[in-house]
XYZ file of N, CA, C and O in Angstrom:
868
model
N -28.968 -24.747 -7.328
C -27.514 -24.562 -7.162
C -27.256 -23.339 -6.292
O -27.777 -22.242 -6.537
N -26.491 -23.502 -5.243
C -26.222 -22.381 -4.343
C -25.137 -21.485 -4.901
O -24.233 -21.935 -5.606
N -25.226 -20.200 -4.560
C -24.266 -19.220 -5.042
C -22.970 -19.317 -4.251
O -22.988 -19.486 -3.021
N -21.860 -19.248 -4.925
C -20.549 -19.270 -4.277
C -20.337 -17.934 -3.579
O -20.227 -16.895 -4.232
N -20.263 -17.902 -2.226
C -20.140 -16.629 -1.519
C -18.832 -15.904 -1.808
O -18.769 -14.680 -1.756
N -17.768 -16.663 -2.113
C -16.485 -16.029 -2.424
C -16.569 -15.264 -3.734
O -16.144 -14.113 -3.841
N -17.137 -15.905 -4.758
C -17.298 -15.236 -6.041
C -18.193 -14.022 -5.896
O -17.937 -12.954 -6.426
N -19.284 -14.195 -5.138
C -20.222 -13.099 -4.940
C -19.545 -11.908 -4.274
O -19.729 -10.771 -4.690
N -18.762 -12.160 -3.248
C -18.088 -11.089 -2.527
C -17.102 -10.352 -3.446
O -17.004 -9.124 -3.421
N -16.386 -11.089 -4.285
C -15.421 -10.474 -5.189
C -16.132 -9.672 -6.278
O -15.670 -8.600 -6.674
N -17.259 -10.173 -6.743
C -18.041 -9.433 -7.732
C -18.534 -8.126 -7.152
O -18.478 -7.071 -7.805
N -19.003 -8.172 -5.920
C -19.457 -6.956 -5.235
C -18.292 -5.993 -5.036
O -18.433 -4.780 -5.219
N -17.121 -6.517 -4.674
C -15.948 -5.664 -4.452
C -15.533 -4.951 -5.729
O -15.172 -3.773 -5.708
N -15.581 -5.648 -6.864
C -15.250 -5.018 -8.141
C -16.259 -3.925 -8.478
O -15.893 -2.835 -8.935
N -17.536 -4.202 -8.242
C -18.571 -3.201 -8.501
C -18.417 -2.002 -7.576
O -18.645 -0.848 -7.980
N -18.007 -2.251 -6.350
C -17.780 -1.165 -5.395
C -16.638 -0.268 -5.865
O -16.723 0.962 -5.782
N -15.565 -0.886 -6.354
C -14.438 -0.113 -6.880
C -14.875 0.740 -8.067
O -14.485 1.912 -8.186
N -15.695 0.167 -8.929
C -16.182 0.909 -10.098
C -17.020 2.116 -9.670
O -16.912 3.203 -10.241
N -17.842 1.938 -8.649
C -18.690 3.031 -8.177
C -17.891 4.091 -7.415
O -18.172 5.290 -7.522
N -16.895 3.653 -6.662
C -16.120 4.574 -5.830
C -15.122 5.384 -6.638
O -14.913 6.566 -6.381
N -14.498 4.737 -7.625
C -13.455 5.407 -8.419
C -13.759 5.210 -9.911
O -13.001 4.501 -10.614
N -14.839 5.776 -10.410
C -15.273 5.492 -11.783
C -14.249 5.857 -12.852
O -14.080 5.109 -13.828
N -13.558 6.975 -12.686
C -12.568 7.367 -13.693
C -11.338 6.475 -13.638
O -10.722 6.191 -14.668
N -10.982 6.051 -12.456
C -9.784 5.226 -12.288
C -10.058 3.744 -12.520
O -9.115 2.963 -12.694
N -11.314 3.350 -12.537
C -11.640 1.924 -12.570
C -11.024 1.159 -13.743
O -10.505 0.047 -13.536
N -11.058 1.679 -14.977
C -10.444 0.911 -16.069
C -8.975 0.577 -15.817
O -8.506 -0.513 -16.167
N -8.239 1.510 -15.194
C -6.835 1.252 -14.884
C -6.714 0.264 -13.733
O -5.834 -0.617 -13.737
N -7.580 0.389 -12.733
C -7.595 -0.594 -11.647
C -7.874 -1.987 -12.193
O -7.257 -2.972 -11.778
N -8.804 -2.078 -13.139
C -9.156 -3.370 -13.731
C -7.973 -3.958 -14.494
O -7.719 -5.169 -14.442
N -7.240 -3.102 -15.184
C -6.052 -3.573 -15.912
C -4.978 -4.065 -14.936
O -4.314 -5.073 -15.176
N -4.810 -3.336 -13.840
C -3.858 -3.757 -12.812
C -4.301 -5.096 -12.210
O -3.465 -5.992 -11.973
N -5.583 -5.241 -11.965
C -6.126 -6.497 -11.460
C -5.743 -7.650 -12.389
O -5.346 -8.736 -11.925
N -5.841 -7.419 -13.693
C -5.484 -8.458 -14.660
C -4.000 -8.817 -14.543
O -3.642 -10.000 -14.610
N -3.152 -7.832 -14.367
C -1.721 -8.091 -14.176
C -1.501 -8.987 -12.949
O -0.718 -9.936 -12.988
N -2.191 -8.665 -11.857
C -1.991 -9.417 -10.617
C -2.404 -10.871 -10.747
O -1.686 -11.772 -10.285
N -3.541 -11.133 -11.375
C -4.052 -12.500 -11.426
C -3.438 -13.326 -12.557
O -3.674 -14.529 -12.638
N -2.651 -12.682 -13.423
C -1.965 -13.421 -14.487
C -0.462 -13.431 -14.216
O 0.041 -14.342 -13.574
N 0.252 -12.413 -14.669
C 1.706 -12.378 -14.499
C 2.108 -12.372 -13.029
O 3.132 -12.958 -12.654
N 1.317 -11.713 -12.188
C 1.643 -11.683 -10.765
C 1.682 -13.065 -10.157
O 2.564 -13.385 -9.346
N 0.725 -13.899 -10.534
C 0.685 -15.278 -10.038
C 1.757 -16.125 -10.720
O 2.486 -16.880 -10.068
N 1.879 -15.982 -12.040
C 2.843 -16.784 -12.802
C 4.276 -16.556 -12.331
O 5.093 -17.479 -12.320
N 4.586 -15.335 -11.927
C 5.948 -15.011 -11.499
C 6.153 -15.180 -9.994
O 7.211 -14.859 -9.463
N 5.142 -15.636 -9.294
C 5.277 -15.922 -7.877
C 5.189 -14.711 -6.971
O 5.577 -14.786 -5.802
N 4.647 -13.586 -7.462
C 4.489 -12.406 -6.625
C 3.192 -12.430 -5.844
O 3.053 -11.756 -4.815
N 2.236 -13.179 -6.349
C 0.924 -13.295 -5.723
C 0.562 -14.776 -5.637
O 0.740 -15.510 -6.617
N 0.066 -15.204 -4.504
C -0.338 -16.594 -4.365
C -1.622 -16.877 -5.129
O -2.531 -16.044 -5.156
N -1.719 -18.023 -5.770
C -2.927 -18.341 -6.548
C -4.201 -18.332 -5.723
O -5.287 -18.075 -6.250
N -4.095 -18.593 -4.436
C -5.283 -18.576 -3.580
C -5.853 -17.171 -3.400
O -6.985 -17.010 -2.938
N -5.055 -16.165 -3.746
C -5.514 -14.777 -3.595
C -6.362 -14.309 -4.771
O -6.996 -13.253 -4.694
N -6.394 -15.058 -5.852
C -7.143 -14.633 -7.045
C -8.613 -14.351 -6.739
O -9.141 -13.311 -7.141
N -9.313 -15.207 -5.988
C -10.737 -14.967 -5.750
C -11.028 -13.799 -4.811
O -12.196 -13.452 -4.617
N -9.985 -13.224 -4.206
C -10.219 -12.095 -3.297
C -9.295 -10.919 -3.600
O -8.984 -10.122 -2.728
N -8.881 -10.826 -4.858
C -7.928 -9.781 -5.234
C -8.510 -8.376 -5.094
O -7.850 -7.467 -4.599
N -9.740 -8.201 -5.534
C -10.371 -6.887 -5.372
C -10.604 -6.571 -3.900
O -10.217 -5.508 -3.404
N -11.243 -7.486 -3.232
C -11.688 -7.236 -1.866
C -10.537 -7.070 -0.884
O -10.481 -6.091 -0.136
N -9.616 -8.005 -0.909
C -8.576 -8.044 0.128
C -7.339 -7.223 -0.221
O -6.621 -6.778 0.679
N -7.103 -7.011 -1.503
C -5.845 -6.390 -1.896
C -6.008 -5.011 -2.560
O -5.457 -4.032 -2.071
N -6.757 -4.942 -3.649
C -6.843 -3.674 -4.376
C -7.649 -2.636 -3.605
O -7.165 -1.525 -3.324
N -8.881 -2.966 -3.253
C -9.706 -2.000 -2.529
C -9.124 -1.682 -1.157
O -9.122 -0.532 -0.712
N -8.621 -2.707 -0.488
C -8.033 -2.545 0.833
C -6.853 -1.577 0.812
O -6.612 -0.848 1.772
N -6.136 -1.557 -0.307
C -5.014 -0.626 -0.473
C -5.487 0.758 -0.905
O -5.016 1.778 -0.401
N -6.419 0.784 -1.849
C -6.851 2.065 -2.419
C -7.490 2.985 -1.399
O -7.355 4.213 -1.480
N -8.188 2.423 -0.415
C -8.874 3.282 0.562
C -7.919 4.059 1.454
O -8.326 5.025 2.116
N -6.641 3.690 1.454
C -5.667 4.461 2.230
C -5.619 5.904 1.743
O -5.221 6.809 2.477
N -6.037 6.134 0.496
C -6.029 7.488 -0.042
C -6.821 8.461 0.826
O -6.553 9.658 0.839
N -7.768 7.964 1.624
C -8.559 8.820 2.495
C -7.717 9.477 3.587
O -8.130 10.477 4.176
N -6.548 8.912 3.860
C -5.687 9.430 4.933
C -4.470 10.184 4.404
O -3.608 10.587 5.184
N -4.391 10.379 3.084
C -3.205 10.998 2.485
C -3.541 12.392 1.966
O -4.512 12.557 1.212
N -2.765 13.407 2.352
C -3.061 14.781 1.917
C -2.863 14.983 0.421
O -2.122 14.242 -0.233
N -3.516 16.001 -0.091
C -3.442 16.306 -1.522
C -2.007 16.662 -1.930
O -1.302 17.375 -1.228
N -1.599 16.148 -3.077
C -0.303 16.504 -3.644
C 0.899 15.886 -2.966
O 2.030 16.303 -3.216
N 0.679 14.893 -2.123
C 1.787 14.298 -1.369
C 2.667 13.416 -2.246
O 2.242 12.890 -3.268
N 3.914 13.280 -1.810
C 4.782 12.248 -2.373
C 4.685 11.040 -1.445
O 4.698 11.181 -0.223
N 4.573 9.864 -2.035
C 4.361 8.635 -1.269
C 5.454 7.635 -1.622
O 5.766 7.434 -2.798
N 6.034 7.011 -0.596
C 6.989 5.931 -0.822
C 6.409 4.639 -0.269
O 6.102 4.551 0.918
N 6.219 3.663 -1.148
C 5.704 2.353 -0.766
C 6.897 1.434 -0.545
O 7.563 1.015 -1.494
N 7.160 1.120 0.716
C 8.339 0.341 1.100
C 8.034 -1.157 1.012
O 7.010 -1.626 1.506
N 8.930 -1.906 0.367
C 8.706 -3.328 0.176
C 7.475 -3.562 -0.671
O 6.603 -4.361 -0.349
N 7.432 -2.885 -1.803
C 6.217 -2.799 -2.604
C 5.735 -4.136 -3.141
O 4.536 -4.334 -3.349
N 6.637 -5.076 -3.394
C 6.214 -6.393 -3.866
C 5.552 -6.325 -5.227
O 6.156 -5.957 -6.220
N 4.267 -6.637 -5.276
C 3.503 -6.580 -6.520
C 2.862 -5.212 -6.737
O 2.062 -5.044 -7.657
N 3.234 -4.250 -5.871
C 2.726 -2.891 -6.042
C 1.630 -2.490 -5.091
O 0.950 -1.479 -5.307
N 1.474 -3.228 -4.013
C 0.435 -2.937 -3.028
C 1.057 -2.396 -1.751
O 1.971 -3.015 -1.214
N 0.611 -1.224 -1.290
C -0.543 -0.443 -1.740
C -0.220 0.677 -2.742
O -1.119 1.408 -3.146
N 1.042 0.804 -3.143
C 1.446 1.970 -3.924
C 0.716 2.177 -5.235
O 0.307 3.299 -5.569
N 0.538 1.105 -6.021
C -0.097 1.278 -7.325
C -1.585 1.612 -7.236
O -2.048 2.521 -7.941
N -2.385 0.950 -6.401
C -3.766 1.398 -6.256
C -3.871 2.862 -5.828
O -4.734 3.602 -6.317
N -2.983 3.294 -4.945
C -2.996 4.699 -4.525
C -2.710 5.623 -5.701
O -3.379 6.644 -5.892
N -1.702 5.289 -6.487
C -1.355 6.115 -7.642
C -2.486 6.145 -8.670
O -2.724 7.166 -9.323
N -3.186 5.034 -8.799
C -4.257 4.943 -9.793
C -5.460 5.787 -9.400
O -6.033 6.499 -10.225
N -5.855 5.735 -8.126
C -7.067 6.453 -7.714
C -6.802 7.913 -7.357
O -7.746 8.702 -7.258
N -5.523 8.277 -7.189
C -5.196 9.659 -6.824
C -4.168 10.226 -7.802
O -2.955 10.034 -7.649
N -4.658 10.946 -8.804
C -3.767 11.485 -9.838
C -2.895 12.625 -9.328
O -1.971 13.069 -10.018
N -3.162 13.129 -8.111
C -2.360 14.205 -7.533
C -1.117 13.694 -6.813
O -0.259 14.491 -6.423
N -1.011 12.383 -6.634
C 0.108 11.820 -5.878
C 1.270 11.442 -6.785
O 1.083 11.017 -7.914
N 2.481 11.617 -6.254
C 3.681 11.073 -6.888
C 4.142 9.919 -6.005
O 4.316 10.087 -4.798
N 4.322 8.747 -6.609
C 4.549 7.532 -5.837
C 5.876 6.882 -6.217
O 6.197 6.745 -7.401
N 6.625 6.489 -5.195
C 7.860 5.738 -5.380
C 7.631 4.319 -4.851
O 7.183 4.147 -3.716
N 7.929 3.333 -5.669
C 7.798 1.938 -5.274
C 9.188 1.407 -4.952
O 10.023 1.253 -5.841
N 9.451 1.151 -3.694
C 10.766 0.694 -3.248
C 10.732 -0.813 -3.024
O 9.950 -1.317 -2.219
N 11.583 -1.523 -3.759
C 11.567 -2.987 -3.714
C 12.983 -3.521 -3.954
O 13.632 -3.134 -4.919
N 13.485 -4.425 -3.095
C 14.858 -4.905 -3.249
C 15.046 -6.044 -4.245
O 16.149 -6.227 -4.758
N 14.016 -6.823 -4.532
C 14.183 -8.022 -5.358
C 14.022 -7.719 -6.846
O 13.029 -7.130 -7.263
N 14.989 -8.185 -7.636
C 15.042 -7.852 -9.065
C 13.793 -8.290 -9.824
O 13.267 -7.548 -10.653
N 13.303 -9.499 -9.575
C 12.148 -9.978 -10.344
C 10.898 -9.167 -10.039
O 10.049 -8.957 -10.916
N 10.775 -8.682 -8.819
C 9.642 -7.830 -8.472
C 9.800 -6.446 -9.088
O 8.824 -5.859 -9.558
N 11.011 -5.939 -9.082
C 11.277 -4.642 -9.709
C 10.935 -4.698 -11.195
O 10.301 -3.779 -11.734
N 11.329 -5.777 -11.859
C 11.025 -5.935 -13.282
C 9.514 -5.930 -13.514
O 9.017 -5.278 -14.437
N 8.780 -6.656 -12.689
C 7.321 -6.686 -12.787
C 6.745 -5.289 -12.610
O 5.909 -4.841 -13.402
N 7.183 -4.593 -11.572
C 6.664 -3.255 -11.291
C 6.946 -2.289 -12.436
O 6.074 -1.492 -12.820
N 8.139 -2.353 -12.981
C 8.483 -1.466 -14.101
C 7.583 -1.721 -15.304
O 7.121 -0.776 -15.964
N 7.325 -2.982 -15.604
C 6.452 -3.322 -16.730
C 5.028 -2.814 -16.493
O 4.387 -2.265 -17.394
N 4.536 -3.002 -15.276
C 3.166 -2.599 -14.958
C 3.015 -1.085 -15.017
O 2.044 -0.562 -15.580
N 3.978 -0.360 -14.464
C 3.919 1.103 -14.460
C 3.833 1.643 -15.885
O 3.026 2.536 -16.186
N 4.640 1.103 -16.775
C 4.609 1.540 -18.171
C 3.272 1.188 -18.813
O 2.639 2.016 -19.472
N 2.814 -0.044 -18.611
C 1.578 -0.498 -19.243
C 0.370 0.306 -18.760
O -0.555 0.559 -19.537
N 0.379 0.713 -17.501
C -0.751 1.471 -16.959
C -0.662 2.968 -17.255
O -1.564 3.720 -16.896
N 0.421 3.389 -17.904
C 0.562 4.796 -18.254
C 0.841 5.696 -17.071
O 0.432 6.863 -17.055
N 1.575 5.180 -16.090
C 1.825 5.927 -14.861
C 3.262 6.436 -14.737
O 3.648 6.950 -13.689
N 4.045 6.307 -15.791
C 5.474 6.616 -15.704
C 5.768 8.057 -15.327
O 6.850 8.358 -14.801
N 4.831 8.964 -15.585
C 5.066 10.371 -15.263
C 4.956 10.653 -13.765
O 5.482 11.653 -13.281
N 4.294 9.738 -13.018
C 4.083 9.989 -11.585
C 4.593 8.878 -10.680
O 4.659 9.054 -9.464
N 4.933 7.746 -11.268
C 5.346 6.587 -10.461
C 6.734 6.144 -10.880
O 6.994 5.920 -12.065
N 7.608 6.006 -9.904
C 8.961 5.518 -10.175
C 9.211 4.257 -9.363
O 8.631 4.061 -8.293
N 10.071 3.393 -9.889
C 10.427 2.144 -9.220
C 11.891 2.234 -8.810
O 12.758 2.532 -9.630
N 12.151 2.009 -7.547
C 13.509 2.084 -7.005
C 13.890 0.715 -6.457
O 13.162 0.146 -5.632
N 15.008 0.187 -6.923
C 15.464 -1.082 -6.363
C 16.386 -0.813 -5.178
O 17.400 -0.105 -5.301
N 16.032 -1.366 -4.035
C 16.859 -1.181 -2.857
C 16.093 -1.484 -1.586
O 14.896 -1.767 -1.607
N 16.811 -1.452 -0.472
C 16.211 -1.662 0.841
C 16.060 -0.317 1.526
O 16.910 0.579 1.374
N 15.012 -0.163 2.286
C 14.729 1.126 2.919
C 15.866 1.578 3.827
O 16.225 2.761 3.835
N 16.479 0.636 4.552
C 17.526 1.021 5.495
C 18.801 1.482 4.797
O 19.648 2.146 5.410
N 18.937 1.136 3.510
C 20.138 1.535 2.771
C 19.918 2.775 1.903
O 20.877 3.326 1.364
N 18.683 3.196 1.760
C 18.364 4.308 0.870
C 18.713 5.635 1.535
O 18.291 5.911 2.665
N 19.465 6.471 0.834
C 19.888 7.760 1.370
C 19.513 8.882 0.401
O 19.496 8.690 -0.811
N 19.221 10.028 0.965
C 18.993 11.220 0.142
C 17.650 11.276 -0.554
O 17.430 12.125 -1.413
N 16.735 10.376 -0.195
C 15.395 10.378 -0.789
C 14.376 10.365 0.342
O 14.471 9.536 1.254
N 13.415 11.269 0.295
C 12.382 11.311 1.323
C 11.007 11.450 0.678
O 10.891 11.778 -0.502
N 9.983 11.210 1.473
C 8.614 11.323 0.991
C 7.741 11.893 2.101
O 8.049 11.754 3.291
N 6.644 12.519 1.701
C 5.697 13.045 2.689
C 5.013 11.920 3.452
O 4.713 12.051 4.637
N 4.752 10.830 2.751
C 4.104 9.664 3.357
C 4.911 8.424 3.003
O 5.136 8.138 1.828
N 5.351 7.703 4.009
C 6.011 6.413 3.809
C 5.020 5.347 4.245
O 4.528 5.374 5.378
N 4.700 4.448 3.342
C 3.699 3.435 3.646
C 4.240 2.038 3.380
O 5.278 1.872 2.740
N 3.523 1.054 3.881
C 3.932 -0.327 3.678
C 2.800 -1.260 4.065
O 1.909 -0.884 4.838
N 2.864 -2.445 3.534
C 1.806 -3.435 3.776
C 2.463 -4.786 4.028
O 3.158 -5.308 3.168
N 2.268 -5.301 5.224
C 2.842 -6.604 5.597
C 4.358 -6.620 5.448
O 4.940 -7.612 5.007
N 4.998 -5.508 5.811
C 6.453 -5.418 5.703
C 7.126 -5.933 6.967
O 8.000 -6.806 6.915
N 6.730 -5.383 8.108
C 7.335 -5.763 9.387
C 6.503 -5.182 10.505
O 5.636 -4.322 10.288
N 6.768 -5.632 11.721
C 6.139 -5.027 12.891
C 6.522 -3.555 12.960
O 7.569 -3.146 12.457
N 5.658 -2.747 13.569
C 5.851 -1.295 13.573
C 7.219 -0.885 14.083
O 7.858 0.007 13.515
N 7.693 -1.510 15.140
C 8.984 -1.147 15.717
C 10.113 -1.272 14.693
O 10.936 -0.370 14.524
N 10.142 -2.400 13.975
C 11.159 -2.608 12.945
C 10.941 -1.670 11.764
O 11.891 -1.104 11.219
N 9.697 -1.520 11.367
C 9.396 -0.663 10.220
C 9.882 0.759 10.451
O 10.491 1.367 9.563
N 9.643 1.287 11.632
C 10.084 2.656 11.937
C 11.608 2.749 11.952
O 12.182 3.733 11.467
N 12.258 1.740 12.502
C 13.727 1.727 12.533
C 14.296 1.763 11.119
O 15.289 2.435 10.850
N 13.647 1.059 10.206
C 14.123 0.963 8.835
C 13.747 2.172 7.975
O 14.423 2.447 6.982
N 12.664 2.873 8.339
C 12.110 3.845 7.389
C 11.993 5.284 7.860
O 11.761 6.172 7.032
N 12.132 5.559 9.161
C 11.841 6.924 9.604
C 12.744 7.956 8.935
O 12.347 9.094 8.692
N 13.956 7.583 8.573
C 14.860 8.533 7.913
C 14.386 8.890 6.501
O 14.895 9.851 5.902
N 13.392 8.160 5.990
C 12.856 8.445 4.660
C 11.683 9.427 4.700
O 11.196 9.843 3.647
N 11.246 9.782 5.895
C 10.092 10.670 6.049
C 10.546 12.123 5.986
O 11.430 12.556 6.733
N 9.941 12.887 5.078
C 10.272 14.305 4.938
C 9.805 15.070 6.179
O 8.901 14.618 6.888
N 10.412 16.235 6.468
C 9.958 17.045 7.602
C 8.454 17.301 7.530
O 7.930 17.688 6.494
N 7.783 17.054 8.645
C 6.340 17.225 8.683
C 5.561 16.066 8.095
O 4.328 16.104 8.035
N 6.278 15.011 7.666
C 5.628 13.872 7.027
C 5.207 12.799 8.018
O 5.197 13.011 9.235
N 4.880 11.627 7.494
C 4.335 10.573 8.343
C 4.607 9.190 7.767
O 4.808 9.030 6.562
N 4.633 8.220 8.656
C 4.556 6.818 8.271
C 3.100 6.412 8.409
O 2.456 6.692 9.427
N 2.571 5.779 7.371
C 1.170 5.361 7.358
C 1.141 3.917 6.885
O 1.304 3.631 5.698
N 0.973 3.001 7.821
C 1.121 1.592 7.485
C -0.132 0.791 7.797
O -0.833 1.074 8.778
N -0.432 -0.177 6.944
C -1.601 -1.031 7.146
C -1.314 -2.036 8.252
O -0.325 -2.749 8.217
N -2.194 -2.072 9.219
C -2.090 -3.044 10.310
C -3.468 -3.636 10.570
O -4.485 -3.108 10.119
N -3.503 -4.702 11.325
C -4.767 -5.334 11.642
C -5.130 -5.164 13.095
O -4.891 -4.107 13.689
N -5.643 -6.217 13.683
C -6.131 -6.158 15.059
C -5.010 -5.911 16.064
O -5.273 -5.486 17.199
N -3.764 -6.162 15.672
C -2.637 -5.997 16.587
C -2.036 -4.592 16.556
O -0.957 -4.356 17.108
N -2.718 -3.646 15.923
C -2.165 -2.299 15.763
C -1.789 -1.664 17.095
O -0.682 -1.137 17.262
N -2.690 -1.690 18.060
C -2.415 -1.069 19.358
C -1.251 -1.754 20.063
O -0.413 -1.093 20.694
N -1.187 -3.072 19.953
C -0.085 -3.821 20.565
C 1.245 -3.429 19.936
O 2.259 -3.262 20.639
N 1.260 -3.266 18.616
C 2.505 -2.891 17.937
C 2.948 -1.481 18.334
O 4.150 -1.211 18.433
N 1.999 -0.593 18.546
C 2.352 0.757 19.016
C 3.002 0.668 20.394
O 4.009 1.328 20.673
N 2.435 -0.157 21.265
C 2.986 -0.329 22.608
C 4.412 -0.882 22.532
O 5.311 -0.424 23.255
N 4.630 -1.842 21.635
C 5.961 -2.440 21.501
C 6.974 -1.478 20.904
O 8.182 -1.655 21.070
N 6.491 -0.446 20.218
C 7.381 0.540 19.588
C 7.561 1.784 20.440
O 8.204 2.747 20.006
N 7.042 1.793 21.657
C 7.022 3.022 22.452
C 8.423 3.560 22.760
O 8.614 4.782 22.857
N 9.410 2.685 22.886
C 10.774 3.148 23.156
C 11.302 3.975 21.986
O 11.859 5.057 22.175
N 11.112 3.466 20.769
C 11.553 4.202 19.573
C 10.761 5.495 19.429
O 11.328 6.549 19.118
N 9.462 5.419 19.662
C 8.607 6.602 19.541
C 9.048 7.690 20.514
O 9.135 8.874 20.152
N 9.353 7.303 21.747
C 9.782 8.263 22.756
C 11.142 8.864 22.397
O 11.347 10.074 22.492
N 12.053 8.010 21.955
C 13.401 8.474 21.601
C 13.366 9.482 20.467
O 14.081 10.495 20.492
N 12.526 9.243 19.456
C 12.450 10.111 18.291
C 11.396 11.216 18.431
O 11.207 12.022 17.524
N 10.721 11.228 19.586
C 9.659 12.213 19.852
C 8.563 12.134 18.790
O 8.206 13.114 18.140
N 8.029 10.927 18.673
C 6.998 10.666 17.685
C 5.677 10.318 18.362
O 5.647 9.888 19.508
N 4.615 10.508 17.632
C 3.277 10.166 18.100
C 2.673 9.137 17.158
O 2.816 9.243 15.935
N 1.977 8.131 17.701
C 1.352 7.100 16.878
C -0.128 6.988 17.227
O -0.512 7.081 18.398
N -0.944 6.800 16.217
C -2.373 6.623 16.449
C -2.929 5.582 15.494
O -2.405 5.377 14.396
N -3.992 4.929 15.925
C -4.691 3.963 15.092
C -5.883 4.659 14.441
O -6.611 5.394 15.097
N -6.079 4.448 13.153
C -7.247 4.970 12.473
C -7.757 3.952 11.465
O -7.021 3.063 11.035
N -9.015 4.078 11.117
C -9.609 3.180 10.125
C -10.132 3.989 8.951
O -10.581 5.128 9.117
N -10.060 3.403 7.770
C -10.535 4.037 6.545
C -11.316 3.010 5.734
O -11.201 1.813 5.964
N -12.083 3.506 4.779
C -12.775 2.611 3.868
C -14.185 2.219 4.268
O -14.725 1.241 3.740
N -14.825 2.979 5.154
C -16.203 2.667 5.543
C -17.104 2.642 4.308
O -17.087 3.566 3.500
N -17.863 1.574 4.175
C -18.759 1.436 3.042
C -18.088 0.945 1.768
O -18.760 0.730 0.757
N -16.768 0.782 1.818
C -16.015 0.314 0.650
C -15.416 -1.062 0.904
O -15.491 -1.953 0.061
N -14.802 -1.235 2.063
C -14.239 -2.531 2.443
C -14.810 -2.950 3.794
O -15.133 -2.114 4.631
N -14.932 -4.233 3.979
C -15.465 -4.777 5.227
C -14.682 -6.030 5.578
O -14.751 -7.030 4.847
N -13.910 -5.997 6.679
C -13.794 -4.896 7.623
C -13.027 -3.707 7.045
O -12.341 -3.852 6.023
N -13.172 -2.557 7.699
C -12.432 -1.380 7.269
C -10.927 -1.626 7.418
O -10.493 -2.476 8.176
N -10.159 -0.862 6.651
C -8.703 -0.982 6.703
C -8.170 -0.256 7.932
O -8.476 0.919 8.152
N -7.395 -0.964 8.729
C -6.806 -0.381 9.935
C -5.396 0.108 9.635
O -4.575 -0.633 9.096
N -5.139 1.357 9.993
C -3.836 1.966 9.760
C -3.215 2.415 11.071
O -3.925 2.712 12.040
N -1.903 2.486 11.072
C -1.188 3.195 12.141
C -0.500 4.379 11.499
O 0.234 4.225 10.518
N -0.754 5.568 12.037
C -0.119 6.796 11.544
C 0.902 7.254 12.578
O 0.586 7.397 13.763
N 2.131 7.481 12.134
C 3.190 7.958 13.025
C 3.683 9.304 12.503
O 4.044 9.431 11.338
N 3.668 10.289 13.376
C 4.110 11.641 13.026
C 5.010 12.185 14.119
O 5.038 11.670 15.228
N 5.728 13.260 13.801
C 6.520 13.941 14.793
C 5.626 14.742 15.718
O 4.569 15.228 15.304
N 6.005 14.839 16.968
C 5.234 15.632 17.917
C 5.355 17.107 17.573
O 6.431 17.592 17.198
N 4.261 17.823 17.682
C 4.255 19.265 17.429
C 4.685 19.989 18.685
O 4.109 19.793 19.758
N 5.701 20.841 18.551
C 6.206 21.583 19.706
C 5.180 22.618 20.158
O 4.449 23.195 19.337
N 5.117 22.859 21.463
C 4.209 23.873 22.004
C 4.671 25.268 21.621
O 5.863 25.516 21.526
């Protein structure tokens, strides 16, 4: 009987998470259970994602922590089922994380998960759209599969605290999206760069676009 490569890859991904974040792993595992049960039942996660939840979703999100400074406040825009915000909060106890989500059923899910995982002291759930949110900022504004960079920046740059950054997960089209956003970047005097994180943890590595304000001479 041949080994199922999908199962094997997911088993390896779970073991990798355990080795990389040993103290956080029990909480990551509990979050994984939420995703593959209530997350699927409530329509927040597609059932086809169950066999690759560790590899494609949890680990892929958690490795973003390599690009986030110590003690930062993080806003996860369009958080959905909590990716990447909840994995970040779980593996980095120094972060304060805001999960921004407009849909009521997703907000309800996120609130339940935050309480169950014991993260209420550092993680808050905000119902709303990024473009309508006022008076709240974060050191790092992040998002996963929210929108093309140009739209994402238009919707979220006002949420970035002075000296902060937008740090968003992108794939092979990262450089193209930066090019398409060059008008906004120039107007706001911003700089964008592509970086990868997660070497030895995820394969392929997670591709990010980091947008920051230009430093004056």
